[in-house]
Amino acid sequence: MPEKPYDHIQLELKWHERWENATFYKAEENSAKPKFYVLEMLPYPSGTLHIGHIRNYSIGDALARYKWMRGFNVLHPMGWDAFGLPAENAAIANKVPPRQWTVQNIAAMKKTHRRFAFSYDWDREVSTCEPEYYRWNQWFFLKMLERGLAYRKRALVNWCNKCATVLANEQVVDGCCWRHDDTPVEQRALEQWFLKITHYADALLDDMAQLEGGWPERVLTMQRNWIGRSEGTEVDFHLEGAGTPIRVFTTRVDTIYGATCVILAPEHPLNETLLDPALKAQAKAMVDGRAGRDPGDIDKEGLFTGHYAINPYSGEKVPIWIANFVLMGYGTGAIMAVPAHDERDFEFCRKYAITIRPVIRPVDGALAVEPGMTECFPDYGVVENSGEWSGLPSAEARRKMSAFAEQQGFGKAAITFRIKDWGISRQRYWGTPIPVIHCTACGVVPVPETQLPVILPDRIEITGTGRSPLENVPEFVNAACPQCGQPARRETDTMDTFMDSSWYFYRYCDPHNSTLPFDPAKIAYWFEIDQYIGGVEHAILHLIYSRFFTKMMRDIGLITNNEPARRLFTQGMVIAEGVKMSKSKGNVVGADMLAEKFGADTARMFVLFAAPPEKEVDWRWEGAEGIYRFLGRVYRFVTRNLPAQERSGEADRNVLRKLHQTLRKITEDFESRWHFNTCIASIMELVNLLYAEEQSISATAMAQVLQTLALMLAPFAPYLAQEIWEELGHEGPVFRQTWPVFDADLAKEDGAEIVVQVNGKVRSRITAPFGTPQPELQAQALADEKVKPFLEGKQIVKVILVPDKLLNIVVKP
RNA sequence: GCGGAUGUGGCGAAAUUGGCAGACGCGCUGGAUUUAGGUUCCAGUUCCCGCAAGGGAGUGUAGGUUCAAGUCCUAUCAUCCGCACCA
């Protein structure tokens, strides 16, 4: 048959229509097959998919299709992280209600999704802004409230005056609001709802052992740092005279005899009673002065309070200072300064001429001498000049001195975490309403479960100024107290949208359940997620919240797994012609643009081909043309060889060998490292060989090759693979066929090609049967015309053989 | 400042365990097809010398280990990422 031109538009359109109502991406409910849950991070419905999304989904899609072909019952769902501030901003800018804006965007993006034919089970689609979904956010909130895992407290939050709202930490850029880069963010004390993630701090840290190997080390390290567990001692320094003692946290209680002052954070509550008005003002200025600034370029500043405290070990009287480098948010908000053994304390005490007293000497050295010290000695060593503790090694002193503090009642061993409880209150409209009611008589009353969901009202005016938009909706705000029935006020804050994404992947398992967030039996079947794929930018926030939710759900008794995902893969970014893509640069490569220019197959295959998936990809249009050419080459070759013609068959062995080598490579890569770039390259090599040998391939071999080629392409280029599958006379979806098995014997070379080196330099190559022993190879090599000149007049020192690979003759003059 | 990753042709990259550096693709050059352009097909393409055969050099830089180093070790530079007064 004459070859057909590769008309990707017609070809993709044809299958697009035929697949419109296809059911073959549905996960089976009761299956005898082993299950495989592959998940890509759900997108925010901004309105368009870009090349970065396409990369993420192409990786997941290739894996899902491969797993199907390997006989797994695959769950491959998709949804929308549909709440969030951009919808509100759009509402202000374009006067479009957030819901309408969001729903339109989802429709547009779903269309693009379908165009790319990603293999999702759309029946399980989840959109987090729908009451059927967010009611379970509220349900989880109530469960946490019952267990004391959700609580309300006054806390400092980031506040932007121009937005008149709280900002999340990640919306503070260089100390200013992300929307107003001329407006410094203020710290304001507000009543906020918190989730007690710190309750699970140890579990989150310890269970990382289960993730080792399955999650990127980088992500685990980032989480470990974020949780920031540190073991130390809390010690009370009593005030000289009366007053609440100052509790400090230190990891180096062994250095406490070297403590020459106590330093409080400028916002430490004790300052209220300790400071006179003038000093209070200075302390306040200190707090404001460091707000949002890069800690690296803030100079250490402090002031003496005029008060003294007593070191409980030595009985020594030390001055109490306030300094800007002591953080209220960590430990107890107060430290003992040991300038001789801590870099920051050293810098501070030098500046203010506070005594520096060495008390730790290096194990094999002498105690430093002051005055004259130019740097501190922060390492462990041997304790000196410390009363009864002198002579002990640091580690032992830490233990014994902690125990002593506890015995004497002025302190204890303590563990401090860097991670803080998760503040989830947002003074915004487009989010999940927090299901509580404020009653003047009963206080804060949870909305009863039976009254869920608390529906977010649609009729609302968003101006972008003033208070939370919900406060202006009387029919929302005014409610009866569930306890006493008297008129009360509904909470108008909504939840952080990270709530939504913390458990959506559970909902996929049972998306239409109206009595529970999901049926535990279904979770027991599908979980853990076998492969989660997404960007590394979520390493901390989303991925730590998700792990927290999983532990909370386990403790409620809903699930039995400890962790949400067994394996996590973080794909690299996509940049455009060397620079980061961004709306402001106008260089965002949109998915629809791609589909129009080259078709979905080319676009998704190119992002896989351009680099291994964990690396950054540089999008270049010319590069994509190469893939387009390749797909055309495949299609033309297949169509002109149908039906296969009887030819000599001289090349059969060669071609079949290459075929099985290719198959082996792709199979092994899917099972291990996912270097799809080299997988695609090896298919190209195969096709290049087919072009070269076209006239010498028998009909039998040709049929075999074409069929396997279609199957191998199925995970990467589903449209083309399907079209070929049909041209070959088959029915049904190609990606539901069985993945072909490679034949190790067919893949084997006929014999070994052995590189002959002289002093490590390649001089010749010889062929020999596999396993030829050294003496024979050596004889052959020594007789080789290309090798001889390099041996002349030289003495052979030794000969090294790497069996079936290489022979190195070492000579000297 | 601390921690991590990366550095290979004009470009994206490959080399999975110390054993042929540059697979595959882009771009470029030449040829065939075509009225021409495009498409398609074929060949060439790390650098230097050479008509060629061939030779020499070469994986950020400088050393080292080894018969053999892109790969291991030491130092150093650059880029990117993360953390950053965490007591």
CSV table of C-alpha atoms in Angstrom, one decimal, chain A residues 628-804:
chain,number,residue,atom,x,y,z
A,628,TYR,CA,6.8,15.6,14.8
A,629,ARG,CA,9.1,14.4,12.0
A,630,PHE,CA,9.7,11.2,13.9
A,631,LEU,CA,6.0,10.4,14.4
A,632,GLY,CA,5.5,11.1,10.7
A,633,ARG,CA,8.3,8.7,9.8
A,634,VAL,CA,6.7,6.0,11.9
A,635,TYR,CA,3.3,6.5,10.4
A,636,ARG,CA,4.5,6.6,6.8
A,637,PHE,CA,6.6,3.5,7.3
A,638,VAL,CA,3.8,1.5,8.8
A,639,THR,CA,1.2,2.5,6.2
A,640,ARG,CA,3.4,1.7,3.2
A,641,ASN,CA,4.3,-1.7,4.7
A,642,LEU,CA,0.7,-2.8,5.0
A,643,PRO,CA,0.1,-5.5,4.1
A,644,ALA,CA,3.7,-6.6,4.7
A,645,GLN,CA,5.4,-7.7,1.5
A,646,GLU,CA,7.5,-10.8,1.2
A,647,ARG,CA,11.1,-9.7,1.0
A,648,SER,CA,14.4,-11.5,1.4
A,649,GLY,CA,14.5,-11.6,5.2
A,650,GLU,CA,18.2,-11.0,5.3
A,651,ALA,CA,17.8,-8.2,7.8
A,652,ASP,CA,15.3,-10.1,10.0
A,653,ARG,CA,17.7,-11.2,12.6
A,654,ASN,CA,19.2,-7.7,12.9
A,655,VAL,CA,15.9,-6.0,13.1
A,656,LEU,CA,14.3,-8.4,15.6
A,657,ARG,CA,17.4,-8.1,17.8
A,658,LYS,CA,17.1,-4.3,17.8
A,659,LEU,CA,13.4,-4.7,18.4
A,660,HIS,CA,13.9,-6.8,21.5
A,661,GLN,CA,16.7,-4.6,22.7
A,662,THR,CA,14.5,-1.6,22.5
A,663,LEU,CA,11.7,-3.4,24.2
A,664,ARG,CA,14.0,-4.5,27.0
A,665,LYS,CA,15.3,-1.0,27.5
A,666,ILE,CA,11.8,0.6,27.8
A,667,THR,CA,10.5,-2.2,30.0
A,668,GLU,CA,13.4,-1.8,32.4
A,669,ASP,CA,13.1,2.0,32.5
A,670,PHE,CA,9.4,1.9,33.3
A,671,GLU,CA,10.3,-0.4,36.2
A,672,SER,CA,13.1,1.7,37.5
A,673,ARG,CA,14.3,5.2,36.6
A,674,TRP,CA,11.8,6.5,34.0
A,675,HIS,CA,14.4,8.0,31.7
A,676,PHE,CA,11.8,8.3,28.9
A,677,ASN,CA,14.1,10.5,26.9
A,678,THR,CA,16.4,7.6,26.2
A,679,CYS,CA,13.4,5.3,25.8
A,680,ILE,CA,12.1,7.4,23.0
A,681,ALA,CA,15.7,7.7,21.6
A,682,SER,CA,15.9,4.0,21.4
A,683,ILE,CA,12.6,3.7,19.5
A,684,MET,CA,14.1,6.3,17.1
A,685,GLU,CA,17.1,4.1,16.6
A,686,LEU,CA,14.8,1.2,15.9
A,687,VAL,CA,12.9,3.2,13.3
A,688,ASN,CA,16.2,4.4,11.7
A,689,LEU,CA,17.2,0.8,11.3
A,690,LEU,CA,13.8,-0.1,9.8
A,691,TYR,CA,14.3,2.6,7.2
A,692,ALA,CA,17.7,1.3,6.4
A,693,GLU,CA,16.7,-2.3,6.1
A,694,GLU,CA,13.2,-1.9,4.8
A,695,GLN,CA,13.8,-3.9,1.6
A,696,SER,CA,15.3,-6.9,3.4
A,697,ILE,CA,12.6,-7.6,6.0
A,698,SER,CA,10.4,-10.6,5.6
A,699,ALA,CA,6.6,-10.3,5.8
A,700,THR,CA,6.5,-12.3,9.1
A,701,ALA,CA,9.2,-10.2,10.7
A,702,MET,CA,7.6,-7.0,9.5
A,703,ALA,CA,4.2,-7.9,11.0
A,704,GLN,CA,5.8,-8.6,14.3
A,705,VAL,CA,7.9,-5.4,14.3
A,706,LEU,CA,4.9,-3.2,13.4
A,707,GLN,CA,2.7,-4.7,16.1
A,708,THR,CA,5.3,-4.4,18.8
A,709,LEU,CA,6.1,-0.8,17.7
A,710,ALA,CA,2.5,0.2,18.1
A,711,LEU,CA,2.4,-1.3,21.6
A,712,MET,CA,5.7,0.4,22.6
A,713,LEU,CA,4.4,3.8,21.5
A,714,ALA,CA,1.1,3.5,23.3
A,715,PRO,CA,2.3,5.0,26.6
A,716,PHE,CA,3.9,8.0,24.9
A,717,ALA,CA,1.8,8.7,21.8
A,718,PRO,CA,-1.6,7.2,22.3
A,719,TYR,CA,-3.3,8.7,19.2
A,720,LEU,CA,-0.7,7.5,16.8
A,721,ALA,CA,-0.4,4.1,18.5
A,722,GLN,CA,-4.1,3.6,18.3
A,723,GLU,CA,-4.2,4.6,14.7
A,724,ILE,CA,-1.5,2.2,13.8
A,725,TRP,CA,-3.2,-0.5,15.9
A,726,GLU,CA,-6.3,-0.1,13.7
A,727,GLU,CA,-4.3,0.0,10.5
A,728,LEU,CA,-2.8,-3.3,11.6
A,729,GLY,CA,-6.4,-4.7,11.6
A,730,HIS,CA,-6.9,-4.8,15.4
A,731,GLU,CA,-9.8,-3.6,17.4
A,732,GLY,CA,-10.1,-2.1,20.8
A,733,PRO,CA,-7.8,0.2,22.7
A,734,VAL,CA,-4.1,-0.4,22.1
A,735,PHE,CA,-3.3,0.6,25.7
A,736,ARG,CA,-5.4,-2.2,27.0
A,737,GLN,CA,-3.4,-4.8,25.2
A,738,THR,CA,-0.8,-6.8,27.0
A,739,TRP,CA,2.6,-5.2,27.2
A,740,PRO,CA,4.9,-7.3,25.0
A,741,VAL,CA,7.6,-9.5,26.6
A,742,PHE,CA,11.1,-9.1,25.4
A,743,ASP,CA,13.0,-12.2,24.4
A,744,ALA,CA,16.5,-12.2,25.9
A,745,ASP,CA,17.8,-14.6,23.3
A,746,LEU,CA,16.6,-12.5,20.4
A,747,ALA,CA,18.1,-9.4,22.0
A,748,LYS,CA,21.5,-11.0,22.3
A,749,GLU,CA,24.3,-10.0,20.0
A,750,ASP,CA,25.9,-12.7,17.9
A,751,GLY,CA,29.3,-12.2,19.3
A,752,ALA,CA,31.4,-9.9,21.3
A,753,GLU,CA,33.1,-6.9,19.9
A,754,ILE,CA,36.3,-6.4,21.9
A,755,VAL,CA,38.0,-3.1,22.1
A,756,VAL,CA,41.8,-3.4,22.0
A,757,GLN,CA,43.7,-0.8,23.8
A,758,VAL,CA,47.4,-0.1,24.1
A,759,ASN,CA,48.2,1.8,27.3
A,760,GLY,CA,44.5,2.7,27.6
A,761,LYS,CA,44.1,4.1,24.1
A,762,VAL,CA,41.8,2.4,21.6
A,763,ARG,CA,43.8,1.0,18.7
A,764,SER,CA,41.5,-1.6,17.2
A,765,ARG,CA,38.4,-3.7,17.6
A,766,ILE,CA,38.1,-7.5,17.2
A,767,THR,CA,35.1,-9.7,17.1
A,768,ALA,CA,35.0,-13.1,18.9
A,769,PRO,CA,32.4,-15.5,20.3
A,770,PHE,CA,31.2,-14.7,23.8
A,771,GLY,CA,33.4,-16.1,26.5
A,772,THR,CA,36.6,-16.4,24.3
A,773,PRO,CA,39.4,-16.9,26.8
A,774,GLN,CA,42.2,-14.3,27.2
A,775,PRO,CA,45.1,-16.2,25.5
A,776,GLU,CA,43.1,-16.5,22.2
A,777,LEU,CA,42.0,-12.9,22.3
A,778,GLN,CA,45.5,-11.8,23.1
A,779,ALA,CA,47.0,-13.7,20.2
A,780,GLN,CA,44.4,-12.2,17.9
A,781,ALA,CA,45.1,-8.7,19.2
A,782,LEU,CA,48.9,-8.9,19.0
A,783,ALA,CA,48.6,-10.0,15.3
A,784,ASP,CA,46.3,-7.1,14.5
A,785,GLU,CA,47.8,-4.8,11.9
A,786,LYS,CA,46.4,-1.7,13.7
A,787,VAL,CA,47.8,-2.7,17.0
A,788,LYS,CA,51.3,-3.9,15.9
A,789,PRO,CA,52.9,-0.5,15.3
A,790,PHE,CA,52.2,0.5,18.9
A,791,LEU,CA,53.9,-2.5,20.2
A,792,GLU,CA,57.0,-2.4,18.2
A,793,GLY,CA,60.2,-2.1,20.2
A,794,LYS,CA,58.1,-2.1,23.4
A,795,GLN,CA,57.9,-4.6,26.2
A,796,ILE,CA,54.5,-6.0,27.3
A,797,VAL,CA,54.2,-5.5,31.0
A,798,LYS,CA,50.7,-7.0,31.4
A,799,VAL,CA,47.4,-7.5,29.6
A,800,ILE,CA,44.1,-6.8,31.2
A,801,LEU,CA,40.9,-8.4,30.0
A,802,VAL,CA,37.3,-7.3,30.7
A,803,PRO,CA,35.5,-10.4,29.4
A,804,ASP,CA,33.6,-9.8,26.2
